[in-house]
PDB file of C-alpha atoms in Angstrom:
ATOM      1  CA  UNK T   1     123.017  81.638  93.249  1.00 34.00           C
ATOM      2  CA  UNK T   2     120.413  82.245  90.576  1.00 42.00           C
ATOM      3  CA  UNK T   3     116.741  81.942  91.221  1.00 51.00           C
ATOM      4  CA  UNK T   4     114.619  80.477  88.470  1.00 62.00           C
ATOM      5  CA  UNK T   5     111.207  81.942  87.632  1.00 60.00           C
ATOM      6  CA  UNK T   6     109.304  79.161  89.423  1.00 69.00           C
ATOM      7  CA  UNK T   7     111.308  79.560  92.625  1.00 85.00           C
ATOM      8  CA  UNK T   8     110.839  83.336  92.549  1.00 85.00           C
ATOM      9  CA  UNK T   9     107.105  82.885  92.080  1.00 88.00           C
ATOM     10  CA  UNK T  10     106.983  80.496  95.038  1.00 91.00           C
ATOM     11  CA  UNK T  11     108.888  82.966  97.210  1.00 91.00           C
ATOM     12  CA  UNK T  12     106.558  85.803  96.165  1.00 92.00           C
ATOM     13  CA  UNK T  13     103.511  83.634  96.890  1.00 93.00           C
ATOM     14  CA  UNK T  14     104.848  82.958 100.382  1.00 94.00           C
ATOM     15  CA  UNK T  15     105.047  86.733 100.946  1.00 95.00           C
ATOM     16  CA  UNK T  16     101.421  87.407  99.952  1.00 95.00           C
ATOM     17  CA  UNK T  17     100.052  87.806 103.507  1.00 95.00           C
ATOM     18  CA  UNK T  18     102.777  90.321 104.353  1.00 95.00           C
ATOM     19  CA  UNK T  19     102.296  92.165 101.075  1.00 95.00           C
ATOM     20  CA  UNK T  20      98.553  92.426 101.686  1.00 95.00           C
ATOM     21  CA  UNK T  21      99.150  93.653 105.232  1.00 93.00           C
ATOM     22  CA  UNK T  22     101.579  96.313 103.977  1.00 93.00           C
ATOM     23  CA  UNK T  23      99.138  97.269 101.234  1.00 93.00           C
ATOM     24  CA  UNK T  24      96.369  97.762 103.808  1.00 92.00           C
ATOM     25  CA  UNK T  25      98.655  99.962 105.876  1.00 90.00           C
ATOM     26  CA  UNK T  26      99.564 102.098 102.878  1.00 89.00           C
ATOM     27  CA  UNK T  27      96.123 102.453 101.366  1.00 89.00           C
ATOM     28  CA  UNK T  28      93.735 102.091 104.294  1.00 85.00           C
ATOM     29  CA  UNK T  29      91.323 100.267 101.999  1.00 85.00           C
ATOM     30  CA  UNK T  30      91.071  96.542 101.259  1.00 89.00           C
ATOM     31  CA  UNK T  31      90.287  96.848  97.547  1.00 90.00           C
ATOM     32  CA  UNK T  32      93.073  99.361  96.927  1.00 90.00           C
ATOM     33  CA  UNK T  33      95.463  97.118  98.855  1.00 92.00           C
ATOM     34  CA  UNK T  34      94.548  94.092  96.741  1.00 93.00           C
ATOM     35  CA  UNK T  35      95.014  96.113  93.546  1.00 92.00           C
ATOM     36  CA  UNK T  36      98.350  97.398  94.801  1.00 93.00           C
ATOM     37  CA  UNK T  37      99.598  93.900  95.655  1.00 95.00           C
ATOM     38  CA  UNK T  38      98.555  92.626  92.244  1.00 94.00           C
ATOM     39  CA  UNK T  39     100.325  95.502  90.507  1.00 93.00           C
ATOM     40  CA  UNK T  40     103.478  95.017  92.577  1.00 93.00           C
ATOM     41  CA  UNK T  41     103.619  91.302  91.833  1.00 94.00           C
ATOM     42  CA  UNK T  42     103.108  91.950  88.147  1.00 93.00           C
ATOM     43  CA  UNK T  43     105.932  94.502  88.151  1.00 93.00           C
ATOM     44  CA  UNK T  44     108.186  92.180  90.149  1.00 92.00           C
ATOM     45  CA  UNK T  45     107.648  89.278  87.765  1.00 91.00           C
ATOM     46  CA  UNK T  46     108.171  91.494  84.717  1.00 92.00           C
ATOM     47  CA  UNK T  47     111.365  92.896  86.252  1.00 91.00           C
ATOM     48  CA  UNK T  48     112.608  89.719  87.922  1.00 89.00           C
ATOM     49  CA  UNK T  49     116.014  90.146  86.262  1.00 88.00           C
ATOM     50  CA  UNK T  50     116.489  93.314  88.363  1.00 88.00           C
ATOM     51  CA  UNK T  51     116.207  91.423  91.650  1.00 86.00           C
ATOM     52  CA  UNK T  52     119.583  90.389  92.983  1.00 84.00           C
ATOM     53  CA  UNK T  53     119.814  86.956  94.541  1.00 81.00           C
ATOM     54  CA  UNK T  54     121.081  87.159  98.097  1.00 82.00           C
ATOM     55  CA  UNK T  55     119.106  90.326  98.818  1.00 85.00           C
ATOM     56  CA  UNK T  56     115.824  90.379 100.672  1.00 89.00           C
ATOM     57  CA  UNK T  57     112.932  89.742  98.339  1.00 92.00           C
ATOM     58  CA  UNK T  58     110.447  91.227 100.813  1.00 92.00           C
ATOM     59  CA  UNK T  59     112.287  94.565 100.907  1.00 91.00           C
ATOM     60  CA  UNK T  60     112.408  94.669  97.113  1.00 93.00           C
ATOM     61  CA  UNK T  61     108.669  93.999  96.868  1.00 94.00           C
ATOM     62  CA  UNK T  62     107.844  96.547  99.579  1.00 94.00           C
ATOM     63  CA  UNK T  63     109.818  99.139  97.600  1.00 92.00           C
ATOM     64  CA  UNK T  64     107.910  98.270  94.423  1.00 94.00           C
ATOM     65  CA  UNK T  65     104.624  98.611  96.344  1.00 93.00           C
ATOM     66  CA  UNK T  66     105.639 101.952  97.854  1.00 91.00           C
ATOM     67  CA  UNK T  67     106.573 103.333  94.440  1.00 90.00           C
ATOM     68  CA  UNK T  68     103.380 102.010  92.846  1.00 90.00           C
ATOM     69  CA  UNK T  69     101.279 103.606  95.596  1.00 89.00           C
ATOM     70  CA  UNK T  70     103.037 106.950  95.119  1.00 86.00           C
ATOM     71  CA  UNK T  71     102.275 106.709  91.389  1.00 85.00           C
ATOM     72  CA  UNK T  72      98.625 105.930  92.172  1.00 86.00           C
ATOM     73  CA  UNK T  73      98.291 108.870  94.570  1.00 82.00           C
ATOM     74  CA  UNK T  74      99.763 111.228  91.994  1.00 81.00           C
ATOM     75  CA  UNK T  75      97.313 109.955  89.391  1.00 82.00           C
ATOM     76  CA  UNK T  76      94.385 110.391  91.786  1.00 77.00           C
ATOM     77  CA  UNK T  77      95.458 113.923  92.648  1.00 80.00           C
ATOM     78  CA  UNK T  78      95.611 114.796  88.959  1.00 80.00           C
ATOM     79  CA  UNK T  79      92.108 113.378  88.533  1.00 74.00           C
ATOM     80  CA  UNK T  80      90.854 115.111  91.674  1.00 68.00           C
ATOM     81  CA  UNK T  81      89.759 111.815  93.216  1.00 52.00           C
ATOM     82  CA  UNK T  82      89.202 111.763  96.964  1.00 48.00           C
ATOM     83  CA  UNK T  83      90.523 108.810  98.943  1.00 47.00           C
ATOM     84  CA  UNK T  84      87.943 107.072 101.102  1.00 46.00           C
ATOM     85  CA  UNK T  85      89.158 105.787 104.456  1.00 47.00           C
ATOM     86  CA  UNK T  86      88.097 102.221 105.201  1.00 47.00           C
ATOM     87  CA  UNK T  87      84.962 102.228 107.400  1.00 46.00           C
ATOM     88  CA  UNK T  88      85.184  98.500 108.159  1.00 47.00           C
ATOM     89  CA  UNK T  89      86.605  99.177 111.620  1.00 41.00           C
ATOM     90  CA  UNK T  90      83.800 101.584 112.440  1.00 40.00           C
ATOM     91  CA  UNK T  91      81.198  98.965 111.538  1.00 42.00           C
ATOM     92  CA  UNK T  92      82.867  96.417 113.818  1.00 39.00           C
ATOM     93  CA  UNK T  93      82.722  98.678 116.877  1.00 38.00           C
ATOM     94  CA  UNK T  94      78.978  98.267 117.280  1.00 39.00           C
ATOM     95  CA  UNK T  95      79.095  94.501 116.893  1.00 43.00           C
ATOM     96  CA  UNK T  96      79.524  93.771 120.619  1.00 42.00           C
ATOM     97  CA  UNK T  97      83.055  92.449 120.214  1.00 44.00           C
ATOM     98  CA  UNK T  98      85.361  91.781 123.172  1.00 48.00           C
ATOM     99  CA  UNK T  99      87.970  94.268 124.411  1.00 54.00           C
ATOM    100  CA  UNK T 100      90.835  92.715 122.393  1.00 62.00           C
ATOM    101  CA  UNK T 101      89.154  93.280 119.009  1.00 64.00           C
ATOM    102  CA  UNK T 102      88.168  96.778 120.125  1.00 58.00           C
ATOM    103  CA  UNK T 103      91.807  97.471 120.976  1.00 78.00           C
ATOM    104  CA  UNK T 104      92.839  96.210 117.543  1.00 77.00           C
ATOM    105  CA  UNK T 105      90.204  98.404 115.932  1.00 80.00           C
ATOM    106  CA  UNK T 106      91.416 101.424 117.904  1.00 82.00           C
ATOM    107  CA  UNK T 107      94.984 100.754 116.770  1.00 83.00           C
ATOM    108  CA  UNK T 108      93.899 100.392 113.127  1.00 83.00           C
ATOM    109  CA  UNK T 109      91.964 103.653 113.345  1.00 86.00           C
ATOM    110  CA  UNK T 110      94.897 105.443 114.962  1.00 88.00           C
ATOM    111  CA  UNK T 111      97.303 104.142 112.313  1.00 88.00           C
ATOM    112  CA  UNK T 112      94.894 105.202 109.550  1.00 87.00           C
ATOM    113  CA  UNK T 113      95.063 108.765 110.886  1.00 90.00           C
ATOM    114  CA  UNK T 114      98.856 108.905 110.510  1.00 91.00           C
ATOM    115  CA  UNK T 115     100.394 110.549 107.474  1.00 91.00           C
ATOM    116  CA  UNK T 116     101.121 108.291 104.511  1.00 89.00           C
ATOM    117  CA  UNK T 117     104.866 108.423 105.230  1.00 91.00           C
ATOM    118  CA  UNK T 118     104.351 107.495 108.882  1.00 93.00           C
ATOM    119  CA  UNK T 119     101.983 104.613 107.993  1.00 92.00           C
ATOM    120  CA  UNK T 120     104.589 103.149 105.639  1.00 92.00           C
ATOM    121  CA  UNK T 121     107.309 103.315 108.304  1.00 93.00           C
ATOM    122  CA  UNK T 122     105.033 101.797 110.959  1.00 92.00           C
ATOM    123  CA  UNK T 123     104.016  99.029 108.569  1.00 91.00           C
ATOM    124  CA  UNK T 124     107.570  98.036 107.692  1.00 92.00           C
ATOM    125  CA  UNK T 125     109.280  98.446 111.071  1.00 91.00           C
ATOM    126  CA  UNK T 126     106.591  97.733 113.655  1.00 88.00           C
ATOM    127  CA  UNK T 127     104.310  95.376 111.741  1.00 87.00           C
ATOM    128  CA  UNK T 128     106.676  93.571 109.357  1.00 89.00           C
ATOM    129  CA  UNK T 129     109.699  93.751 111.664  1.00 88.00           C
ATOM    130  CA  UNK T 130     112.197  94.958 109.073  1.00 90.00           C
ATOM    131  CA  UNK T 131     115.442  96.361 110.461  1.00 90.00           C
ATOM    132  CA  UNK T 132     115.697 100.150 110.149  1.00 93.00           C
ATOM    133  CA  UNK T 133     118.301  99.948 107.392  1.00 92.00           C
ATOM    134  CA  UNK T 134     116.209  97.639 105.222  1.00 91.00           C
ATOM    135  CA  UNK T 135     113.012  99.604 105.824  1.00 92.00           C
ATOM    136  CA  UNK T 136     114.821 102.818 104.863  1.00 93.00           C
ATOM    137  CA  UNK T 137     116.112 101.170 101.686  1.00 91.00           C
ATOM    138  CA  UNK T 138     112.658  99.817 100.846  1.00 90.00           C
ATOM    139  CA  UNK T 139     111.181 103.311 101.194  1.00 91.00           C
ATOM    140  CA  UNK T 140     114.109 105.034  99.498  1.00 91.00           C
ATOM    141  CA  UNK T 141     114.819 107.339 102.448  1.00 93.00           C
ATOM    142  CA  UNK T 142     117.802 107.899 104.762  1.00 94.00           C
ATOM    143  CA  UNK T 143     117.800 106.031 108.087  1.00 93.00           C
ATOM    144  CA  UNK T 144     117.609 109.346 109.962  1.00 93.00           C
ATOM    145  CA  UNK T 145     114.392 110.212 108.144  1.00 94.00           C
ATOM    146  CA  UNK T 146     112.991 106.784 108.932  1.00 94.00           C
ATOM    147  CA  UNK T 147     113.777 107.065 112.642  1.00 93.00           C
ATOM    148  CA  UNK T 148     112.327 110.573 112.775  1.00 94.00           C
ATOM    149  CA  UNK T 149     109.092 109.469 111.078  1.00 94.00           C
ATOM    150  CA  UNK T 150     108.874 106.447 113.334  1.00 94.00           C
ATOM    151  CA  UNK T 151     109.362 108.554 116.464  1.00 93.00           C
ATOM    152  CA  UNK T 152     106.642 111.001 115.366  1.00 94.00           C
ATOM    153  CA  UNK T 153     104.337 108.111 114.465  1.00 93.00           C
ATOM    154  CA  UNK T 154     104.863 106.467 117.853  1.00 91.00           C
ATOM    155  CA  UNK T 155     104.139 109.762 119.620  1.00 92.00           C
ATOM    156  CA  UNK T 156     100.974 110.272 117.588  1.00 91.00           C
ATOM    157  CA  UNK T 157      99.812 106.708 118.221  1.00 89.00           C
ATOM    158  CA  UNK T 158     100.505 107.001 121.926  1.00 88.00           C
ATOM    159  CA  UNK T 159      98.584 110.274 122.118  1.00 89.00           C
ATOM    160  CA  UNK T 160      95.608 108.794 120.258  1.00 87.00           C
ATOM    161  CA  UNK T 161      95.555 105.502 122.141  1.00 86.00           C
ATOM    162  CA  UNK T 162      96.296 106.700 125.683  1.00 83.00           C
ATOM    163  CA  UNK T 163      93.299 107.069 127.966  1.00 76.00           C
ATOM    164  CA  UNK T 164      92.601 110.747 128.617  1.00 61.00           C
TER     165      UNK T 164
END
């Protein structure tokens, strides 16, 4: 089964909400996430011949995003640029929102405090629902590494979100 360029573009467009969500998890910043999604889509379209029909398009795109973000972090480190954590959640806390949004804000803050590797694993497995094998392939890591990172991330999240 071959996928023509228009069909591939339609499938990528359908994945945009998930790509943006993953981008936010990786970067912690809306503008960086949008830039990352745009870059990943551009790379995917330019390299569409590399995608194999019958494989999961979402996993392929997540892998492209992960690699692009690693490239961006390396470039920022070389330039000495400091990453700014998104303060949007902090601004929402004082808005008098109900408990459910506050819980969501607390979770977002706790996830933002995880290491980059743990955020990526949480985003793919817990948020996007990818099976461990596919998430490991998307991140280019062994399944054992993925499960270890996920276990440490869950422990850290539980410690940060549990009432004292």
